[in-house]
C-alpha cells in the first residue's frame, strides 16, 4: 500500500520538476481506451496550475478541472519515463503529455474532479493530514474522541480522521502506544489519546524520512510482518481485525487489552519525531546541527563539531541550516544515524604537515568466482556466503594513511569500513544457513540451503511455495523445487494449498490444507498441517 508519506513525496516530485503554466497537449494510457475517454480528453489545451496532496490522494490542477489520483496498493508515478529504458515495457494507467514534460501514473486510480472542490477538501482537512507541516495534534485528538465506540485499528485507518495512515503505520503506532488493536476509543483517557496521536505522527515522519532518503523502513518494524516482537521477542499474533478485516500484527505481551494497565511513562519509545519536526529540542536522542562534523566550503576539509574555524584555511564555520526538508532541522541519533544508502565511493579529507590530501574509499571488489572455480567446496561456500552478506563491500582504501587524520569524521568512517570486514567474518563461521530452514533442500550448484518463496504471478500457481537458490540475483543458480510436493490432494484431485488461521482464538496462527480453487468453487476438503521444520507461516496467503 502506498501510504501517506509515499503520496506526499510524489507530490513533492511533481512540484519541484514540473513547471506551472505548461499546456496539456495529449493524454494517453489504458484509461483513455475505455468508454470514459471523453472525460479526460476535455483537459487537452488546459494549463497545469499546481498540485496538492492529502493523505493518500494527489490532486493535479488544470484550470477549473483537476485529476484525483489514488495509488492503491502498488501504484507509482514517473516523470519523463523515456529516460528509464527498463520501464519501457510498463503500461501506464494515464500518461500526461505537457509542453516540456511527461507524467505517468501506474497501477493507480484516476478520476476527474472540479478544482474548487479539491482545494476546499484539502483546506478543510490539511490540519488532520499526518504528513502535512500544518498538522494539528489537538484537532486530530478531537477527531479521534468523536469515534468513541470504534476500535483503534479502524479509527487509525479511517482517512476522514487520520489521512495518510496505512496498515504499516497503524500497526507500528499501536505498538508504540501499547494498546491492543481491538481497544475502543471510549476506553482511553485524554492523555492516552494524545499519546496515540503523537506516536502515529512520529512513525509517519519516520516513514517519510526513510522513503525520501531511500533508507530501509523495515529495519524499524517492531511488529509488522515480523515473527517475533522487536521489543520482547514474543511471538507476534497475526489476524484480520476490524470492519474491513485488514491484516493486523500485534504483540499480546507488549500491547494491553485493558488501557488502565498501560503506563505511558514506562513505555519504550523510539525518538520523539513530533518534537523533532517542530524544532523542540528536548530529547537527548536528537542531535543538533552543531553537534555533527562539518566541511569547509572553501577547502572542503572535514572539521570537528567543536571547531569554529577551518583547521586548514581558517574559514569561519558556515551558519544556518542547509536541510531542505520542511520536517527536519535536527539529526536523529537513534534509531537512524544515516538516512542514506552506502556510497560506492567515499572521499575523506586528511590533513598532514605537507598539506591536505584526500582519501578515496572505492568499491573495487570483484564478484564471487563462478561455481566451476578450482576452490574447494568449503572455501567457495564461504565466499558465496560472504558475498551475500556484504563481506566484500568497501574493502579497498586508496591513498596514504597516517595517525594525523583531520577529524573525528574520518575516525567514524574508518571504523565503519573496518567493522564490515571483521565482524561479518565471524558471523559466517557459525551461520551456514541464512533465511533457510535446516530441512530445506540444497541447490545443486552451490550446495547451500535454499530459501522458501511464494508465486505472486497471476495464474493457477499463484500462492504456491517453492524453493530457490538463496544467493543474490547476479550469482544465484537456476535451482527450483516446489515446496508443496508433500501436500495432500483435495476432492478435485488437485494439490492443496496451505493457509493460516487469521481469526483470534486458540487456533490463531495454525496452518491447514484446503482446496486451491477460488472462493465459491472450493470443495470442503480441510486438514490441519503441523508446522514442522521447513514449513513457514505466510499470513494472508
Coordinates of C-alpha atoms in Angstrom, one line a residue:
X1 CA 0.0 0.0 0.0
X2 CA 1.3 3.5 -0.9
X3 CA 0.6 5.3 2.3
X4 CA 0.6 9.0 3.0
X5 CA 4.4 9.5 3.0
X6 CA 4.7 8.0 -0.4
X7 CA 1.9 10.1 -1.8
X8 CA 3.5 13.2 -0.3
X9 CA 6.8 12.5 -1.9
X10 CA 5.1 12.1 -5.3
X11 CA 3.6 15.5 -4.9
X12 CA 6.9 17.0 -4.0
X13 CA 8.5 15.5 -7.1
X14 CA 5.8 17.0 -9.4
X15 CA 6.1 20.3 -7.6
X16 CA 9.9 20.5 -8.0
X17 CA 10.2 19.1 -11.5
X18 CA 7.1 20.2 -13.4
X19 CA 6.9 23.9 -14.1
X20 CA 3.5 25.6 -13.9
X21 CA 1.9 27.1 -16.9
X22 CA 2.6 24.2 -19.3
X23 CA -0.1 23.2 -21.7
X24 CA -1.6 19.7 -21.7
X25 CA -1.1 18.5 -25.2
X26 CA -2.2 14.9 -25.1
X27 CA -3.4 12.2 -22.7
X28 CA -2.7 8.5 -23.2
X29 CA -2.9 5.4 -21.2
X30 CA -5.1 2.4 -20.6
X31 CA -7.9 4.5 -19.2
X32 CA -8.2 6.5 -22.4
X33 CA -9.1 3.3 -24.3
X34 CA -12.2 2.7 -22.3
X35 CA -15.6 4.3 -22.5
X36 CA -14.6 7.3 -20.4
X37 CA -12.1 8.6 -22.8
X38 CA -14.1 11.8 -23.4
X39 CA -13.8 12.6 -19.7
X40 CA -10.0 13.1 -19.9
X41 CA -9.9 14.5 -23.4
X42 CA -11.6 17.6 -22.2
X43 CA -8.3 18.5 -20.4
X44 CA -6.4 18.9 -23.6
X45 CA -5.3 22.5 -24.1
X46 CA -5.6 23.3 -20.4
X47 CA -2.7 24.8 -18.4
X48 CA -1.2 22.9 -15.5
X49 CA -1.6 25.2 -12.4
X50 CA -0.4 23.2 -9.4
X51 CA -0.5 20.0 -7.3
X52 CA -1.7 19.2 -3.8
X53 CA -1.7 16.1 -1.6
X54 CA -4.0 15.0 1.1
X55 CA -3.2 11.7 2.9
X56 CA -3.2 9.1 0.1
X57 CA -4.7 11.4 -2.5
X58 CA -2.9 13.5 -5.1
X59 CA -4.6 16.3 -7.0
X60 CA -3.2 17.8 -10.2
X61 CA -4.9 21.0 -11.2
X62 CA -5.6 22.1 -14.8
X63 CA -7.7 25.3 -14.6
X64 CA -11.2 24.6 -13.4
X65 CA -10.7 20.8 -13.6
X66 CA -8.4 18.5 -11.6
X67 CA -7.2 14.9 -11.6
X68 CA -7.6 13.0 -8.4
X69 CA -5.0 10.1 -8.2
X70 CA -5.1 7.3 -5.6
X71 CA -2.0 5.0 -5.8
X72 CA -3.7 2.0 -4.2
X73 CA -1.5 -1.0 -3.2
X74 CA 1.2 -0.9 -5.9
X75 CA 0.7 2.4 -7.6
X76 CA 3.7 4.6 -8.8
X77 CA 4.4 7.7 -10.7
X78 CA 7.3 8.6 -13.1
X79 CA 8.3 11.9 -14.7
X80 CA 9.7 11.7 -18.2
X81 CA 9.9 7.9 -18.2
X82 CA 11.7 7.8 -21.6
X83 CA 14.9 8.4 -19.6
X84 CA 14.5 4.9 -18.0
X85 CA 14.6 2.2 -20.6
X86 CA 14.0 -0.5 -18.0
X87 CA 10.4 0.8 -17.6
X88 CA 9.6 0.8 -21.3
X89 CA 7.5 -2.3 -21.1
X90 CA 5.2 -0.9 -18.3
X91 CA 1.9 0.4 -19.5
X92 CA 0.7 3.5 -17.6
X93 CA -2.8 4.0 -16.5
X94 CA -2.6 7.6 -17.5
X95 CA 0.2 9.4 -19.4
X96 CA 0.0 13.2 -19.4
X97 CA 2.0 15.0 -22.1
X98 CA 2.7 18.6 -21.2
X99 CA 4.7 21.1 -23.2
X100 CA 8.0 20.1 -21.8
X101 CA 7.4 17.1 -19.5
X102 CA 5.5 13.8 -19.3
X103 CA 3.9 12.5 -16.1
X104 CA 2.9 8.8 -16.0
X105 CA 0.8 7.0 -13.4
X106 CA 1.0 3.2 -13.0
X107 CA -1.4 0.9 -11.2
X108 CA -3.4 3.8 -9.9
X109 CA -7.0 5.0 -9.8
X110 CA -7.5 8.3 -11.6
X111 CA -10.7 10.4 -11.5
X112 CA -11.9 13.7 -12.8
X113 CA -12.8 16.3 -10.2
X114 CA -13.5 20.1 -10.0
X115 CA -10.5 22.1 -8.8
X116 CA -12.7 24.2 -6.5
X117 CA -14.0 21.1 -4.7
X118 CA -10.5 19.6 -4.4
X119 CA -9.0 22.8 -3.0
X120 CA -11.8 23.1 -0.4
X121 CA -11.3 19.5 0.7
X122 CA -7.5 20.0 1.1
X123 CA -8.0 23.2 3.0
X124 CA -10.6 21.7 5.3
X125 CA -8.5 18.6 6.2
X126 CA -4.9 19.7 5.9
X127 CA -4.7 20.0 9.7
X128 CA -5.5 16.3 10.1
X129 CA -3.1 15.1 7.4
X130 CA -0.3 13.1 9.2
X131 CA 2.2 14.1 6.5
X132 CA 1.4 17.8 6.4
X133 CA 3.6 20.5 8.1
X134 CA 0.3 22.1 9.1
X135 CA -0.8 19.1 11.1
X136 CA -2.6 20.0 14.3
X137 CA -2.4 17.4 17.1
X138 CA -5.2 19.0 19.0
X139 CA -7.6 18.8 16.1
X140 CA -6.6 15.2 15.5
X141 CA -7.3 14.3 19.1
X142 CA -10.8 15.8 18.8
X143 CA -11.5 13.9 15.7
X144 CA -10.4 10.6 17.4
X145 CA -12.5 11.3 20.5
X146 CA -15.7 11.6 18.4
X147 CA -15.2 7.9 17.4
X148 CA -15.9 6.7 20.9
X149 CA -17.5 3.3 20.0
X150 CA -15.0 2.2 17.3
X151 CA -11.9 0.1 17.6
X152 CA -8.5 1.8 17.3
X153 CA -7.5 -0.4 14.3
X154 CA -10.5 1.1 12.4
X155 CA -10.1 4.7 13.6
X156 CA -6.4 4.9 12.5
X157 CA -7.2 3.6 9.0
X158 CA -10.2 6.0 8.5
X159 CA -9.0 8.6 6.0
X160 CA -11.6 11.0 7.2
X161 CA -10.0 11.1 10.6
X162 CA -6.3 10.4 10.0
X163 CA -5.5 11.0 6.3
X164 CA -2.3 9.2 5.2
X165 CA -2.3 6.4 7.8
X166 CA -1.9 3.0 6.2
X167 CA -1.6 -0.5 7.6
X168 CA 2.1 -0.2 8.3
X169 CA 1.7 3.0 10.3
X170 CA -1.4 1.6 12.0
X171 CA 0.4 -1.5 13.4
X172 CA 3.6 0.3 14.4
X173 CA 1.8 3.2 16.0
X174 CA -0.5 0.9 18.1
X175 CA 2.6 -1.0 19.2
X176 CA 4.4 2.2 20.2
X177 CA 1.2 3.3 22.1
X178 CA 1.0 0.0 24.0
X179 CA -2.7 -0.6 23.1
X180 CA -4.3 -3.8 21.7
X181 CA -5.8 -3.0 18.2
X182 CA -9.3 -4.1 19.4
X183 CA -9.4 -1.4 22.2
X184 CA -12.1 1.1 21.7
X185 CA -11.6 4.9 21.9
X186 CA -14.0 5.3 24.8
X187 CA -11.7 3.2 26.9
X188 CA -8.9 5.7 26.6
X189 CA -8.2 8.7 28.7
X190 CA -7.4 12.1 27.2
X191 CA -3.7 11.6 27.9
X192 CA -3.7 8.2 26.2
X193 CA -5.4 9.6 23.1
X194 CA -2.8 12.3 23.0
X195 CA -0.1 9.7 23.2
X196 CA -1.7 7.6 20.4
X197 CA -1.9 10.5 18.0
X198 CA 1.6 11.5 18.8
X199 CA 3.0 8.0 18.2
X200 CA 1.1 7.9 14.9
X201 CA 2.6 11.2 13.8
X202 CA 6.0 10.2 14.9
X203 CA 6.1 7.0 12.9
X204 CA 4.6 8.8 9.9
X205 CA 7.5 11.2 9.9
X206 CA 10.0 8.4 10.2
X207 CA 8.3 6.7 7.3
X208 CA 8.6 9.9 5.3
X209 CA 12.3 10.4 6.1
X210 CA 13.2 6.8 5.2
X211 CA 11.3 6.9 1.9
X212 CA 12.8 10.2 0.9
X213 CA 16.3 9.1 1.5
X214 CA 15.9 5.5 0.2
X215 CA 16.7 4.2 3.7
X216 CA 15.1 0.8 4.5
X217 CA 12.0 1.2 6.6
X218 CA 11.7 -2.4 7.5
X219 CA 14.6 -2.1 10.0
X220 CA 12.3 0.0 12.2
X221 CA 9.4 -2.5 12.2
X222 CA 8.6 -3.9 15.7
X223 CA 5.6 -6.0 14.8
X224 CA 4.6 -5.5 11.1
X225 CA 5.3 -8.7 9.2
X226 CA 7.6 -9.9 11.9
X227 CA 7.5 -13.4 13.5
X228 CA 8.8 -12.1 16.9
X229 CA 8.2 -8.8 18.7
X230 CA 11.1 -6.4 18.2
X231 CA 10.9 -5.4 21.9
X232 CA 10.3 -8.6 24.0
X233 CA 10.8 -11.3 21.3
X234 CA 7.4 -12.8 22.0
X235 CA 5.5 -14.4 19.1
X236 CA 3.6 -11.9 17.0
X237 CA -0.2 -12.5 16.6
X238 CA -1.5 -12.1 13.1
X239 CA -5.2 -11.8 12.4
X240 CA -7.8 -9.9 10.4
X241 CA -9.5 -7.4 12.6
X242 CA -11.9 -4.5 12.2
X243 CA -14.7 -3.6 10.0
X244 CA -12.7 -4.2 6.8
X245 CA -10.8 -7.2 8.1
X246 CA -7.4 -5.7 7.5
X247 CA -4.3 -7.6 8.4
X248 CA -3.2 -6.7 11.9
X249 CA 0.0 -7.5 13.7
X250 CA 0.4 -7.1 17.4
X251 CA 2.3 -8.4 20.5
X252 CA 0.0 -9.8 23.2
X253 CA 2.7 -9.2 25.8
X254 CA 3.5 -5.5 25.0
X255 CA 0.1 -4.3 23.9
X256 CA -2.6 -4.4 26.6
X257 CA -6.3 -5.0 26.0
X258 CA -7.0 -3.1 29.2
X259 CA -5.8 0.5 28.7
X260 CA -5.8 1.1 32.5
X261 CA -2.8 -1.2 32.7
X262 CA -0.8 0.9 30.3
X263 CA 1.6 3.4 31.9
X264 CA 2.6 5.8 29.2
X265 CA 5.7 7.0 31.1
X266 CA 7.1 3.5 31.2
X267 CA 6.6 2.6 27.5
X268 CA 9.7 2.0 25.4
X269 CA 9.9 4.9 22.9
X270 CA 11.7 5.5 19.7
X271 CA 12.5 9.1 19.0
X272 CA 10.2 12.0 19.7
X273 CA 9.8 12.8 16.0
X274 CA 6.9 15.2 16.6
X275 CA 9.2 17.4 18.7
X276 CA 11.9 16.9 16.1
X277 CA 9.7 18.2 13.4
X278 CA 8.5 21.1 15.4
X279 CA 12.1 22.2 16.3
X280 CA 11.6 21.4 20.0
X281 CA 15.0 20.1 21.1
X282 CA 14.0 18.5 24.4
X283 CA 15.1 14.9 23.6
X284 CA 18.6 13.7 24.4
X285 CA 18.3 11.3 21.4
X286 CA 18.2 14.2 18.9
X287 CA 21.5 15.6 17.7
X288 CA 21.7 19.3 16.9
X289 CA 23.2 20.6 13.7
X290 CA 26.2 22.0 15.6
X291 CA 27.0 18.5 17.0
X292 CA 28.0 17.0 13.7
X293 CA 31.2 17.2 11.7
X294 CA 31.2 20.0 9.1
X295 CA 33.0 20.5 5.8
X296 CA 34.7 23.8 4.9
X297 CA 33.1 25.4 1.9
X298 CA 36.5 26.7 0.7
X299 CA 39.0 23.8 1.0
X300 CA 36.4 21.0 1.8
X301 CA 38.3 19.9 4.9
X302 CA 36.2 18.0 7.4
X303 CA 36.4 19.6 10.8
X304 CA 35.4 18.6 14.2
X305 CA 32.0 19.7 15.6
X306 CA 33.7 22.0 18.2
X307 CA 35.8 23.8 15.6
X308 CA 34.5 27.3 14.9
X309 CA 37.0 27.9 12.1
X310 CA 38.5 25.5 9.5
X311 CA 41.8 24.0 10.7
X312 CA 43.4 24.4 7.3
X313 CA 42.3 27.8 5.9
X314 CA 40.7 29.4 9.0
X315 CA 37.5 29.9 7.1
X316 CA 34.6 30.5 9.6
X317 CA 32.1 27.8 10.1
X318 CA 29.0 28.4 7.9
X319 CA 25.9 29.5 9.7
X320 CA 22.3 28.4 9.1
X321 CA 20.7 25.0 8.3
X322 CA 21.1 23.6 4.9
X323 CA 18.5 20.8 5.3
X324 CA 15.9 21.2 2.6
X325 CA 13.1 19.1 4.1
X326 CA 10.3 21.0 5.7
X327 CA 10.1 18.5 8.5
X328 CA 13.8 18.2 9.6
X329 CA 16.1 20.7 11.3
X330 CA 17.9 18.2 13.5
X331 CA 19.6 14.8 13.0
X332 CA 18.4 11.7 14.7
X333 CA 21.0 9.7 16.6
X334 CA 18.7 6.7 17.1
X335 CA 17.3 4.6 15.5
X336 CA 18.7 6.0 12.3
X337 CA 22.1 7.6 12.2
X338 CA 22.2 7.9 8.5
X339 CA 19.2 8.1 6.2
X340 CA 21.1 7.2 3.0
X341 CA 22.4 4.3 1.0
X342 CA 26.1 3.3 1.4
X343 CA 28.1 5.2 -1.2
X344 CA 30.1 3.4 -3.8
X345 CA 32.9 5.9 -3.4
X346 CA 33.7 7.9 -0.3
X347 CA 36.1 10.8 -0.1
X348 CA 37.5 11.9 3.2
X349 CA 40.0 14.8 3.7
X350 CA 43.2 14.1 5.5
X351 CA 45.5 16.8 7.0
X352 CA 49.3 16.4 7.4
X353 CA 52.3 18.5 7.8
X354 CA 52.7 18.7 4.0
X355 CA 49.1 19.9 3.3
X356 CA 45.7 18.4 2.8
X357 CA 45.2 15.1 0.9
X358 CA 42.0 13.2 0.1
X359 CA 41.4 9.6 1.0
X360 CA 39.2 7.8 -1.5
X361 CA 37.4 4.6 -0.4
X362 CA 36.2 2.8 -3.5
X363 CA 34.4 -0.4 -4.2
X364 CA 36.9 -2.3 -6.4
X365 CA 35.8 -5.7 -5.3
X366 CA 35.0 -8.4 -7.9
X367 CA 32.1 -10.7 -8.0
X368 CA 32.4 -14.1 -6.4
X369 CA 34.2 -16.7 -8.6
X370 CA 31.9 -19.0 -10.6
X371 CA 30.9 -22.4 -9.4
X372 CA 33.4 -24.2 -11.6
X373 CA 36.3 -22.4 -9.9
X374 CA 39.2 -24.6 -8.6
X375 CA 38.4 -23.6 -5.0
X376 CA 37.4 -26.2 -2.5
X377 CA 33.7 -26.6 -1.7
X378 CA 34.2 -25.2 1.7
X379 CA 36.0 -22.1 0.6
X380 CA 33.6 -21.5 -2.3
X381 CA 30.7 -21.8 0.2
X382 CA 32.3 -19.3 2.5
X383 CA 33.0 -16.8 -0.4
X384 CA 29.4 -17.1 -1.7
X385 CA 28.1 -16.6 1.8
X386 CA 30.4 -13.6 2.4
X387 CA 29.3 -12.1 -0.9
X388 CA 25.6 -12.4 0.1
X389 CA 26.2 -10.7 3.4
X390 CA 28.2 -7.9 2.0
X391 CA 31.7 -9.1 3.1
X392 CA 33.4 -7.7 0.0
X393 CA 31.9 -4.3 0.3
X394 CA 34.2 -1.3 0.7
X395 CA 37.4 -3.4 1.1
X396 CA 39.9 -1.1 -0.7
X397 CA 41.4 2.1 0.5
X398 CA 43.3 4.3 -1.9
X399 CA 45.6 7.0 -0.6
X400 CA 48.1 7.4 2.2
X401 CA 47.1 6.8 5.8
X402 CA 48.5 8.3 8.9
X403 CA 47.6 8.8 12.5
X404 CA 47.4 12.5 11.8
X405 CA 43.9 12.3 10.4
X406 CA 41.9 15.5 10.2
X407 CA 38.9 15.0 12.4
X408 CA 36.6 12.6 14.2
X409 CA 34.6 12.2 11.0
X410 CA 37.5 10.2 9.5
X411 CA 37.6 8.0 12.6
X412 CA 33.9 7.2 12.3
X413 CA 34.0 6.2 8.7
X414 CA 37.2 4.2 9.2
X415 CA 35.5 2.3 12.0
X416 CA 32.6 1.6 9.7
X417 CA 34.7 0.1 7.0
X418 CA 36.7 -1.9 9.5
X419 CA 33.5 -3.4 11.0
X420 CA 32.3 -4.5 7.6
X421 CA 35.4 -6.6 7.1
X422 CA 35.8 -8.1 10.6
X423 CA 32.5 -8.6 12.4
X424 CA 30.9 -10.2 9.4
X425 CA 33.7 -12.8 9.0
X426 CA 33.0 -14.0 12.5
X427 CA 29.3 -14.3 11.7
X428 CA 29.9 -16.6 8.8
X429 CA 31.8 -19.1 10.8
X430 CA 28.8 -20.2 12.8
X431 CA 25.8 -19.3 10.5
X432 CA 25.7 -21.6 7.4
X433 CA 22.1 -21.2 6.5
X434 CA 20.6 -17.7 6.1
X435 CA 16.8 -17.3 5.9
X436 CA 16.5 -21.0 5.3
X437 CA 15.3 -23.8 7.5
X438 CA 17.5 -26.8 8.4
X439 CA 15.4 -29.2 6.4
X440 CA 15.3 -27.1 3.2
X441 CA 16.9 -28.7 0.1
X442 CA 20.3 -27.5 -1.1
X443 CA 20.7 -26.0 -4.5
X444 CA 22.6 -28.3 -7.0
X445 CA 25.3 -25.8 -7.9
X446 CA 26.3 -24.2 -4.6
X447 CA 25.1 -26.9 -2.2
X448 CA 23.6 -24.2 0.0
X449 CA 20.2 -24.4 1.8
X450 CA 17.6 -22.9 -0.5
X451 CA 15.1 -20.2 0.5
X452 CA 11.3 -20.5 0.5
X453 CA 9.5 -18.2 -1.8
X454 CA 5.9 -17.7 -3.0
X455 CA 4.5 -17.4 -6.5
X456 CA 2.9 -13.9 -6.9
X457 CA 2.3 -14.0 -10.7
X458 CA -1.3 -14.4 -11.7
X459 CA -2.3 -17.9 -12.7
X460 CA -3.1 -21.3 -11.4
X461 CA 0.1 -21.5 -9.4
X462 CA -0.4 -18.1 -7.6
X463 CA 0.2 -18.6 -3.8
X464 CA 2.2 -21.8 -4.2
X465 CA 5.5 -22.1 -2.3
X466 CA 8.8 -23.1 -3.9
X467 CA 12.5 -23.4 -3.1
X468 CA 15.1 -21.3 -4.9
X469 CA 18.8 -20.5 -4.7
X470 CA 19.5 -18.2 -1.7
X471 CA 22.3 -16.3 -3.4
X472 CA 21.8 -12.8 -4.8
X473 CA 20.3 -12.4 -8.3
X474 CA 23.6 -11.9 -10.1
X475 CA 25.2 -15.1 -8.7
X476 CA 22.3 -17.5 -8.0
X477 CA 21.8 -20.7 -10.0
X478 CA 18.6 -21.9 -11.6
X479 CA 17.6 -24.3 -8.8
X480 CA 13.8 -24.7 -8.5
X481 CA 11.7 -27.1 -6.5
X482 CA 8.1 -27.0 -5.4
X483 CA 7.7 -26.9 -1.6
X484 CA 4.2 -28.4 -1.6
X485 CA 5.0 -31.8 -3.0
X486 CA 4.1 -33.4 0.3
X487 CA 0.8 -31.6 0.5
X488 CA -2.4 -33.7 0.2
X489 CA -4.8 -33.7 -2.8
X490 CA -8.3 -32.2 -2.4
X491 CA -11.5 -33.7 -3.7
X492 CA -10.8 -32.2 -7.1
X493 CA -7.6 -34.3 -7.3
X494 CA -5.5 -31.1 -7.2
X495 CA -2.7 -30.3 -4.9
X496 CA -3.9 -28.4 -1.8
X497 CA -2.6 -25.0 -0.6
X498 CA -1.5 -24.3 2.9
X499 CA -3.2 -21.3 4.7
X500 CA -3.1 -19.8 8.1
X501 CA -5.9 -19.2 10.6
X502 CA -6.2 -15.4 11.0
X503 CA -9.1 -15.3 13.4
X504 CA -8.4 -14.6 17.0
X505 CA -8.8 -17.7 19.2
X506 CA -7.0 -20.9 20.3
X507 CA -6.2 -21.8 16.6
X508 CA -4.8 -18.5 15.6
X509 CA -1.5 -19.0 13.6
X510 CA -2.1 -22.7 12.9
X511 CA -1.7 -23.9 9.3
X512 CA -4.2 -26.0 7.4
X513 CA -4.6 -27.6 4.0
X514 CA -7.5 -26.5 1.8
X515 CA -8.7 -26.6 -1.8
X516 CA -6.7 -24.4 -4.1
X517 CA -9.7 -23.2 -6.2
X518 CA -11.1 -19.7 -5.8
X519 CA -13.7 -19.0 -3.1
X520 CA -17.1 -20.3 -4.3
X521 CA -15.6 -23.1 -6.3
X522 CA -13.7 -24.8 -3.4
X523 CA -14.6 -28.3 -2.2
X524 CA -15.0 -29.0 1.5
X525 CA -11.5 -30.5 2.0
X526 CA -9.8 -29.5 5.2
X527 CA -6.8 -30.9 7.1
X528 CA -4.7 -29.4 9.8
X529 CA -1.0 -29.1 9.0
X530 CA 1.6 -29.4 11.7
X531 CA 4.2 -26.6 11.5
X532 CA 7.4 -28.7 11.4
X533 CA 10.9 -27.5 10.3
X534 CA 11.0 -26.1 6.9
X535 CA 7.3 -25.0 6.9
X536 CA 6.9 -21.3 7.2
X537 CA 3.7 -19.4 8.1
X538 CA 2.7 -16.9 5.5
X539 CA 0.0 -14.7 6.9
X540 CA -2.6 -13.6 4.3
X541 CA -1.6 -16.1 1.7

